[in-house]
Short mmCIF file of C-alpha atoms and ligand atoms in Angstrom, two decimals:
data_model
loop_
_atom_site.label_atom_id
_atom_site.label_comp_id
_atom_site.label_asym_id
_atom_site.label_seq_id
_atom_site.Cartn_x
_atom_site.Cartn_y
_atom_site.Cartn_z
CA UNK A 1 -0.26 -0.36 0.49
CA UNK A 2 1.20 3.48 -0.90
CA UNK A 3 0.80 5.59 2.42
CA UNK A 4 1.69 9.00 0.10
CA UNK A 5 -1.16 8.09 -2.02
CA UNK A 6 -3.53 7.14 0.72
CA UNK A 7 -2.92 10.57 2.44
CA UNK A 8 -3.06 12.70 -0.63
CA UNK A 9 -6.37 10.94 -1.61
CA UNK A 10 -7.74 12.24 1.83
CA UNK A 11 -6.22 15.39 0.84
CA UNK A 12 -7.96 15.78 -2.69
CA UNK A 13 -11.27 14.29 -1.73
CA UNK A 14 -14.12 14.47 0.84
CA UNK A 15 -15.22 10.75 -0.13
CA UNK A 16 -14.22 7.67 1.69
CA UNK A 17 -11.09 6.01 0.23
CA UNK A 18 -11.80 2.19 -0.51
CA UNK A 19 -9.57 0.25 -2.59
CA UNK A 20 -6.27 0.17 -3.31
CA UNK A 21 -5.26 -0.74 -6.98
CA UNK A 22 -1.72 -1.57 -8.74
CA UNK A 23 -0.86 -2.25 -11.90
CA UNK A 24 2.88 -2.88 -13.51
CA UNK A 25 4.33 -2.06 -16.70
CA UNK A 26 5.85 -4.51 -19.42
CA UNK A 27 8.75 -5.38 -21.94
CA UNK A 28 8.42 -7.55 -24.64
CA UNK A 29 11.35 -10.39 -25.14
CA UNK A 30 10.39 -10.74 -28.77
CA UNK A 31 7.66 -10.67 -31.37
CA UNK A 32 7.30 -7.15 -32.09
CA UNK A 33 4.85 -5.67 -34.35
CA UNK A 34 3.15 -8.94 -34.74
CA UNK A 35 0.35 -8.73 -32.30
CA UNK A 36 -1.80 -6.51 -34.78
CA UNK A 37 -0.98 -8.79 -37.47
CA UNK A 38 -2.42 -11.82 -35.71
CA UNK A 39 0.79 -12.99 -34.78
CA UNK A 40 3.05 -14.33 -31.66
CA UNK A 41 4.58 -12.55 -29.11
CA UNK A 42 6.40 -13.04 -25.87
CA UNK A 43 5.94 -10.15 -23.28
CA UNK A 44 6.26 -9.94 -19.54
CA UNK A 45 5.00 -7.82 -16.80
CA UNK A 46 7.74 -5.62 -15.17
CA UNK A 47 7.90 -4.13 -11.49
CA UNK A 48 6.98 -0.18 -12.16
CA UNK A 49 3.55 0.82 -11.71
CA UNK A 50 1.21 2.94 -11.84
CA UNK A 51 -1.17 2.71 -8.25
CA UNK A 52 -4.65 4.29 -7.83
CA UNK A 53 -6.67 4.56 -4.74
CA UNK A 54 -10.24 4.86 -5.17
CA UNK A 55 -13.78 5.66 -3.40
CA UNK A 56 -17.28 5.99 -4.26
CA UNK A 57 -19.00 9.62 -4.87
CA UNK A 58 -22.62 10.47 -4.70
CA UNK A 59 -23.29 11.58 -7.76
CA UNK A 60 -22.36 10.65 -11.72
CA UNK A 61 -18.97 12.12 -11.76
CA UNK A 62 -15.44 10.84 -12.37
CA UNK A 63 -12.84 12.53 -10.83
CA UNK A 64 -9.37 11.62 -11.67
CA UNK A 65 -6.16 13.23 -9.85
CA UNK A 66 -2.77 12.25 -10.35
CA UNK A 67 -0.44 12.69 -7.73
CA UNK A 68 2.01 14.34 -9.85
CA UNK A 69 -0.33 16.64 -11.73
CA UNK A 70 -2.02 19.55 -10.16
CA UNK A 71 -5.15 19.64 -12.39
CA UNK A 72 -8.20 17.45 -11.49
CA UNK A 73 -10.51 16.06 -14.61
CA UNK A 74 -13.64 16.03 -13.88
CA UNK A 75 -16.64 14.45 -16.19
CA UNK A 76 -20.15 13.39 -15.96
CA UNK A 77 -20.74 9.61 -16.69
CA UNK A 78 -23.15 10.68 -18.52
CA UNK A 79 -21.15 13.40 -20.99
CA UNK A 80 -17.58 11.56 -21.83
CA UNK A 81 -16.19 12.65 -24.93
CA UNK A 82 -12.11 12.53 -26.04
CA UNK A 83 -11.12 16.19 -25.46
CA UNK A 84 -7.36 17.18 -25.70
CA UNK A 85 -8.10 19.26 -22.50
CA UNK A 86 -8.76 16.16 -20.44
CA UNK A 87 -5.23 15.18 -21.82
CA UNK A 88 -3.74 11.68 -19.78
CA UNK A 89 -7.41 11.88 -18.53
CA UNK A 90 -8.83 10.59 -21.94
CA UNK A 91 -7.39 7.19 -21.04
CA UNK A 92 -9.31 6.29 -17.75
CA UNK A 93 -12.16 8.18 -19.19
CA UNK A 94 -12.20 5.88 -22.07
CA UNK A 95 -13.03 2.87 -20.49
CA UNK A 96 -15.85 4.41 -19.03
CA UNK A 97 -17.68 5.38 -22.31
CA UNK A 98 -16.42 1.62 -23.24
CA UNK A 99 -18.40 -0.06 -20.70
CA UNK A 100 -21.23 2.17 -21.01
CA UNK A 101 -21.48 1.69 -25.29
CA UNK A 102 -21.20 -1.90 -23.93
CA UNK A 103 -24.38 -1.63 -22.63
CA UNK A 104 -23.18 -1.65 -18.85
CA UNK A 105 -25.53 0.54 -16.11
CA UNK A 106 -22.43 2.46 -13.87
CA UNK A 107 -24.67 3.78 -11.30
CA UNK A 108 -22.52 6.12 -9.70
CA UNK A 109 -19.67 7.87 -9.97
CA UNK A 110 -15.84 7.70 -8.46
CA UNK A 111 -12.83 9.76 -7.17
CA UNK A 112 -9.64 8.04 -8.22
CA UNK A 113 -6.23 9.30 -7.15
CA UNK A 114 -3.22 7.75 -9.22
CA UNK A 115 0.53 7.92 -9.16
CA UNK A 116 3.38 6.27 -10.97
CA UNK A 117 6.46 5.73 -11.15
CA UNK A 118 6.73 4.22 -15.00
CA UNK A 119 9.01 6.84 -17.05
CA UNK A 120 5.95 8.59 -19.13
CA UNK A 121 6.08 7.65 -22.83
CA UNK A 122 8.82 5.16 -22.55
CA UNK A 123 7.38 2.60 -24.76
CA UNK A 124 7.08 0.31 -21.35
CA UNK A 125 3.04 0.61 -21.98
CA UNK A 126 2.29 2.93 -19.41
CA UNK A 127 -0.65 3.71 -21.32
CA UNK A 128 -2.15 0.55 -21.59
CA UNK A 129 -0.98 0.24 -17.45
CA UNK A 130 -3.56 3.14 -17.28
CA UNK A 131 -6.05 1.38 -19.22
CA UNK A 132 -6.07 -1.95 -17.44
CA UNK A 133 -5.64 -0.34 -14.29
CA UNK A 134 -9.02 1.48 -14.97
CA UNK A 135 -10.68 -1.57 -16.44
CA UNK A 136 -9.97 -3.22 -13.39
CA UNK A 137 -11.14 -0.45 -10.95
CA UNK A 138 -14.39 -0.36 -12.96
CA UNK A 139 -15.32 -4.32 -12.66
CA UNK A 140 -14.14 -4.16 -8.99
CA UNK A 141 -16.44 -1.04 -7.95
CA UNK A 142 -19.46 -2.01 -10.35
CA UNK A 143 -19.38 -5.18 -9.38
CA UNK A 144 -18.87 -6.31 -13.23
CA UNK A 145 -17.86 -9.78 -13.28
CA UNK A 146 -14.76 -9.78 -15.96
CA UNK A 147 -11.77 -11.85 -15.71
CA UNK A 148 -8.24 -10.53 -16.58
CA UNK A 149 -8.00 -11.44 -20.19
CA UNK A 150 -11.62 -9.85 -20.21
CA UNK A 151 -10.09 -6.64 -18.36
CA UNK A 152 -7.70 -6.86 -21.25
CA UNK A 153 -9.91 -7.26 -24.39
CA UNK A 154 -12.26 -4.23 -22.91
CA UNK A 155 -8.75 -1.87 -21.98
CA UNK A 156 -7.87 -2.51 -25.67
CA UNK A 157 -11.38 -1.87 -26.85
CA UNK A 158 -11.02 1.38 -25.30
CA UNK A 159 -7.72 2.26 -26.95
CA UNK A 160 -8.44 1.43 -30.40
CA UNK A 161 -12.02 3.12 -30.25
CA UNK A 162 -11.79 5.98 -27.53
CA UNK A 163 -7.86 7.05 -28.26
CA UNK A 164 -7.78 6.08 -32.02
CA UNK A 165 -4.50 4.04 -31.71
CA UNK A 166 -4.91 0.83 -33.92
CA UNK A 167 -2.73 -0.76 -31.48
CA UNK A 168 -2.64 -5.16 -30.77
CA UNK A 169 -2.86 -6.52 -27.73
CA UNK A 170 -0.16 -7.16 -26.39
CA UNK A 171 0.40 -4.77 -23.94
CA UNK A 172 -2.97 -5.02 -22.31
CA UNK A 173 -2.43 -9.06 -21.88
CA UNK A 174 1.12 -8.57 -20.78
CA UNK A 175 -0.14 -5.96 -17.84
CA UNK A 176 -3.38 -7.82 -16.66
CA UNK A 177 -1.94 -11.53 -16.97
CA UNK A 178 1.27 -11.10 -15.93
CA UNK A 179 2.97 -13.82 -13.47
CA UNK A 180 6.24 -13.35 -11.05
CA UNK A 181 9.14 -15.01 -13.58
CA UNK A 182 7.12 -15.83 -16.26
CA UNK A 183 6.78 -14.63 -19.96
CA UNK A 184 3.52 -14.65 -21.48
CA UNK A 185 3.70 -16.69 -25.24
CA UNK A 186 0.48 -14.94 -26.57
CA UNK A 187 -0.98 -16.23 -29.89
CA UNK A 188 -3.07 -12.86 -31.47
CA UNK A 189 -4.69 -15.19 -34.06
CA UNK A 190 -7.05 -16.43 -31.08
CA UNK A 191 -5.82 -14.72 -27.77
CA UNK A 192 -4.90 -17.63 -26.29
CA UNK A 193 -1.45 -18.23 -24.20
CA UNK A 194 0.72 -19.74 -22.00
CA UNK A 195 2.62 -18.82 -19.43
CA UNK A 196 6.79 -19.44 -19.91
CA UNK A 197 9.76 -19.90 -17.75
CA UNK A 198 12.50 -18.06 -20.06
CA UNK A 199 16.05 -19.12 -18.88
CA UNK A 200 18.66 -16.59 -19.64
CA UNK A 201 21.37 -18.76 -17.74
CA UNK A 202 23.48 -16.52 -16.06
CA UNK A 203 23.01 -12.96 -17.90
CA UNK A 204 20.75 -11.12 -15.99
CA UNK A 205 18.06 -8.73 -18.12
CA UNK A 206 18.27 -4.87 -18.32
CA UNK A 207 15.56 -2.29 -19.28
CA UNK A 208 17.10 0.72 -20.71
CA UNK A 209 14.70 3.81 -21.24
CA UNK A 210 16.12 6.13 -24.10
CA UNK A 211 14.04 9.25 -22.38
CA UNK A 212 13.30 10.13 -25.57
CA UNK A 213 9.72 11.34 -25.38
CA UNK A 214 6.99 10.40 -28.19
CA UNK A 215 3.57 9.95 -28.41
CA UNK A 216 2.52 7.13 -30.15
CA UNK A 217 -0.52 8.58 -31.84
CA UNK A 218 1.52 11.21 -33.62
CA UNK A 219 4.30 8.28 -34.87
CA UNK A 220 4.06 6.14 -37.61
CA UNK A 221 2.75 3.47 -35.54
CA UNK A 222 -0.85 3.37 -37.33
CA UNK A 223 0.63 3.92 -40.41
CA UNK A 224 2.83 0.67 -40.00
CA UNK A 225 -0.26 -1.16 -39.43
CA UNK A 226 -2.02 0.29 -42.70
CA UNK A 227 0.85 -0.96 -44.67
CA UNK A 228 0.31 -4.49 -43.30
CA UNK A 229 -3.26 -3.88 -44.26
CA UNK A 230 -2.44 -2.78 -47.57
CA UNK A 231 0.29 -5.68 -48.16
CA UNK A 232 -2.20 -8.49 -46.61
CA UNK A 233 -4.74 -7.31 -49.48
CA UNK A 234 -2.23 -7.74 -52.38
CA UNK A 235 -1.28 -11.03 -51.32
CA UNK A 236 -5.14 -12.15 -50.53
CA UNK A 237 -5.94 -11.92 -54.41
CA UNK A 238 -3.74 -14.70 -54.79
CA UNK A 239 -3.48 -16.62 -51.45
CA UNK A 240 -6.01 -17.79 -49.30
CA UNK A 241 -4.50 -16.51 -45.85
CA UNK A 242 -6.47 -14.49 -43.10
CA UNK A 243 -3.54 -12.22 -42.06
CA UNK A 244 0.73 -12.03 -42.86
CA UNK A 245 0.96 -14.25 -39.96
CA UNK A 246 -0.47 -17.03 -41.88
CA UNK A 247 2.57 -16.78 -43.85
CA UNK A 248 5.56 -18.93 -43.87
CA UNK A 249 9.32 -17.92 -43.82
CA UNK A 250 9.44 -20.63 -46.88
CA UNK A 251 6.36 -18.28 -48.40
CA UNK A 252 8.31 -14.99 -48.85
CA UNK A 253 9.65 -15.96 -52.28
CA UNK A 254 6.00 -15.78 -53.75
CA UNK A 255 5.45 -12.52 -51.54
CA UNK A 256 8.23 -10.71 -53.09
CA UNK A 257 7.15 -11.58 -57.03
CA UNK A 258 3.44 -10.43 -55.69
CA UNK A 259 4.34 -7.01 -54.04
CA UNK A 260 6.05 -4.90 -56.08
CA UNK A 261 6.50 -2.04 -53.73
CA UNK A 262 9.94 -2.62 -51.93
CA UNK A 263 8.80 -1.06 -48.34
CA UNK A 264 5.71 -3.13 -48.40
CA UNK A 265 7.44 -6.45 -48.82
CA UNK A 266 10.21 -5.52 -46.24
CA UNK A 267 7.42 -5.25 -43.63
CA UNK A 268 6.10 -8.17 -44.90
CA UNK A 269 9.70 -9.72 -44.67
CA UNK A 270 9.69 -8.39 -40.88
CA UNK A 271 6.23 -10.11 -39.40
CA UNK A 272 6.97 -13.24 -41.33
CA UNK A 273 10.57 -13.62 -40.10
CA UNK A 274 9.32 -12.27 -36.33
CA UNK A 275 6.96 -14.89 -35.96
CA UNK A 276 9.76 -17.51 -36.54
CA UNK A 277 11.95 -15.86 -34.09
CA UNK A 278 9.50 -15.83 -31.28
CA UNK A 279 8.78 -19.87 -32.38
CA UNK A 280 12.39 -20.67 -32.32
CA UNK A 281 13.44 -18.74 -29.17
CA UNK A 282 10.92 -20.49 -27.08
CA UNK A 283 12.56 -23.70 -28.51
CA UNK A 284 16.00 -22.51 -27.78
CA UNK A 285 14.75 -21.40 -24.19
CA UNK A 286 13.42 -24.60 -23.95
CA UNK A 287 16.81 -26.80 -25.09
CA UNK A 288 18.85 -24.19 -23.09
CA UNK A 289 20.38 -23.03 -26.07
CA UNK A 290 21.80 -19.46 -24.90
CA UNK A 291 23.72 -18.91 -28.03
CA UNK A 292 20.89 -18.62 -30.14
CA UNK A 293 18.28 -17.28 -27.83
CA UNK A 294 21.44 -13.85 -28.07
CA UNK A 295 21.42 -14.27 -32.26
CA UNK A 296 17.37 -14.13 -32.53
CA UNK A 297 17.42 -11.17 -29.97
CA UNK A 298 20.16 -9.42 -32.08
CA UNK A 299 18.52 -10.42 -35.44
CA UNK A 300 15.32 -8.62 -34.31
CA UNK A 301 16.47 -5.64 -33.56
CA UNK A 302 18.45 -5.84 -37.33
CA UNK A 303 14.90 -6.41 -38.65
CA UNK A 304 12.73 -3.76 -36.86
CA UNK A 305 15.47 -0.97 -38.01
CA UNK A 306 16.20 -2.55 -41.44
CA UNK A 307 12.78 -4.02 -42.42
CA UNK A 308 10.28 -2.52 -40.12
CA UNK A 309 12.04 1.29 -39.32
CA UNK A 310 10.55 1.80 -36.18
CA UNK A 311 13.93 1.81 -34.39
CA UNK A 312 15.10 5.26 -34.67
CA UNK A 313 18.75 6.90 -34.16
CA UNK A 314 18.45 6.90 -30.36
CA UNK A 315 17.67 3.41 -30.13
CA UNK A 316 20.42 2.01 -32.86
CA UNK A 317 22.88 3.81 -30.81
CA UNK A 318 21.72 2.27 -27.43
CA UNK A 319 21.84 -0.92 -29.46
CA UNK A 320 25.54 0.12 -30.67
CA UNK A 321 26.80 1.10 -27.66
CA UNK A 322 25.13 -1.35 -25.57
CA UNK A 323 27.06 -4.54 -27.83
CA UNK A 324 30.02 -2.54 -27.62
CA UNK A 325 30.04 -2.32 -23.41
CA UNK A 326 29.47 -5.93 -22.80
CA UNK A 327 25.44 -7.14 -23.54
CA UNK A 328 25.63 -10.29 -25.52
CA UNK A 329 21.91 -8.80 -27.19
CA UNK A 330 20.20 -6.31 -27.09
CA UNK A 331 16.79 -4.80 -28.79
CA UNK A 332 14.39 -2.08 -29.03
CA UNK A 333 11.25 -3.42 -26.91
CA UNK A 334 7.41 -1.99 -27.44
CA UNK A 335 6.88 -0.03 -30.46
CA UNK A 336 9.95 1.76 -30.93
CA UNK A 337 10.12 5.36 -32.24
CA UNK A 338 12.13 6.07 -29.35
CA UNK A 339 10.98 4.13 -26.11
CA UNK A 340 13.13 1.30 -24.60
CA UNK A 341 15.41 -1.63 -24.84
CA UNK A 342 16.45 -4.48 -23.48
CA UNK A 343 19.75 -5.98 -23.17
CA UNK A 344 21.32 -9.15 -21.64
CA UNK A 345 24.39 -8.87 -19.72
CA UNK A 346 26.18 -10.25 -17.16
CA UNK A 347 24.92 -8.96 -13.55
CA UNK A 348 28.28 -8.35 -12.15
CA UNK A 349 28.65 -6.44 -15.36
CA UNK A 350 25.85 -4.23 -14.27
CA UNK A 351 27.80 -1.35 -13.06
CA UNK A 352 30.45 -1.00 -15.13
CA UNK A 353 27.56 -1.08 -18.18
CA UNK A 354 25.59 1.51 -16.82
CA UNK A 355 28.42 3.43 -16.48
CA UNK A 356 29.44 3.38 -19.86
CA UNK A 357 26.60 3.32 -21.53
CA UNK A 358 25.23 6.69 -19.57
CA UNK A 359 28.49 8.51 -20.10
CA UNK A 360 28.60 8.00 -23.71
CA UNK A 361 24.55 8.42 -24.26
CA UNK A 362 24.54 11.59 -22.41
CA UNK A 363 27.73 13.26 -24.21
CA UNK A 364 26.06 12.21 -27.70
CA UNK A 365 22.55 13.35 -27.22
CA UNK A 366 22.68 15.27 -23.65
CA UNK A 367 19.77 13.46 -22.11
CA UNK A 368 20.10 11.19 -19.44
CA UNK A 369 18.65 7.14 -19.76
CA UNK A 370 17.06 5.21 -17.18
CA UNK A 371 18.93 2.04 -16.58
CA UNK A 372 17.52 -1.37 -14.72
CA UNK A 373 17.42 -4.99 -13.97
CA UNK A 374 14.45 -6.17 -14.74
CA UNK A 375 12.01 -7.70 -12.13
CA UNK A 376 9.18 -9.83 -13.88
CA UNK A 377 6.51 -9.50 -11.65
CA UNK A 378 3.11 -10.08 -11.17
CA UNK A 379 -0.18 -8.52 -13.08
CA UNK A 380 -2.82 -6.32 -11.50
CA UNK A 381 -4.19 -6.39 -7.64
CA UNK A 382 -6.50 -4.94 -5.64
CA UNK A 383 -6.48 -4.52 -2.19
CA UNK A 384 -9.40 -2.90 0.33
CA UNK A 385 -8.78 -0.22 2.32
CA UNK A 386 -9.51 -0.93 6.40
C1 GLA B 401 3.13 -0.86 -29.30
C2 GLA B 401 1.68 -1.63 -29.22
C3 GLA B 401 1.53 -2.98 -29.01
C4 GLA B 401 2.63 -3.73 -29.99
C5 GLA B 401 3.91 -3.18 -29.85
C6 GLA B 401 4.93 -3.44 -30.68
O1 GLA B 401 3.25 -1.28 -27.62
O2 GLA B 401 0.78 -0.99 -27.71
O3 GLA B 401 0.00 -3.21 -29.35
O4 GLA B 401 2.39 -3.57 -31.46
O5 GLA B 401 3.86 -1.53 -29.73
O6 GLA B 401 5.32 -4.70 -30.59
#
């Protein structure tokens, strides 16, 4: 329980604080930009959190406050729309709008105060964390029986329909369903998943946040989704495939013949190879083949850089210097365009790795990166406030 948050709630609102909620963030080990192509991903929840204290109001208003910001966003449940002045509040508000669109009756308003120790716009999915958290809050406070998978799907519906990002379901699944020390092998074809023990043997997983702030809605993310859809339409004229993830690596020469546009073909090549890399990575982990795992992680970064073109210069520089300063593998994680990376290093090298990277990155960009050891943790949680 975050007592500072509880105290802040009492100062901000007159209602009784009833429950305390917590939602982690996520990294993705491999399988990038595959989710909206109905492919495979291997994310995990990590212990950077958005937390909330919640109480019930006697009217029909939703009042949102963040510990880090002074402005309170207050909106009537009967009059929710996506407005620029609501800023970050548009994420939680979208959940209430989406529930009502689905036909749920929300009989009373809520006071909610949030706290976050997640670097914002960092590629660790703070927005999906906020969405999952609010979906979980709504399901508990309004007694709507949704399991964690349904929470993830509700949050995803809200992000695409209310916030306008054409994203896949990976982030919402990883955050809602996260399990300590496990990765989630997610098949976005039917949203089925299994928990996997991924062993890096004597290597440790490090997260490097570039601290280049970016908004995915303003990035070429949606453009990549459209490029994949255009390429799929071309392939579907000749072949019976439901998504790019139905295409095998051995089908790529056939795709090359059909797709005249070089850029579109590169996008397809990334998706097809990346799905195969996820399968190979899980297989290599099961047989203790760390060399193949390392190779696949590095190859994934190169494919995202050269074929999918989402890494950008900051993440490419981090990739380059990480390998120089002792990382065995390094790749961007999440959407790219700035954001974060993951690396595998010997734990005893962590201090020098961090120092070297920080120095070079500051020298080049005058920005301090955030670097920490990944702690894979459980997903959403709730506690009563006594
Ligand atoms: C963002 C999106 C996810 C996924 C990743 C890239 O995090 O929210 O759905 O597409 O980018 O793998």
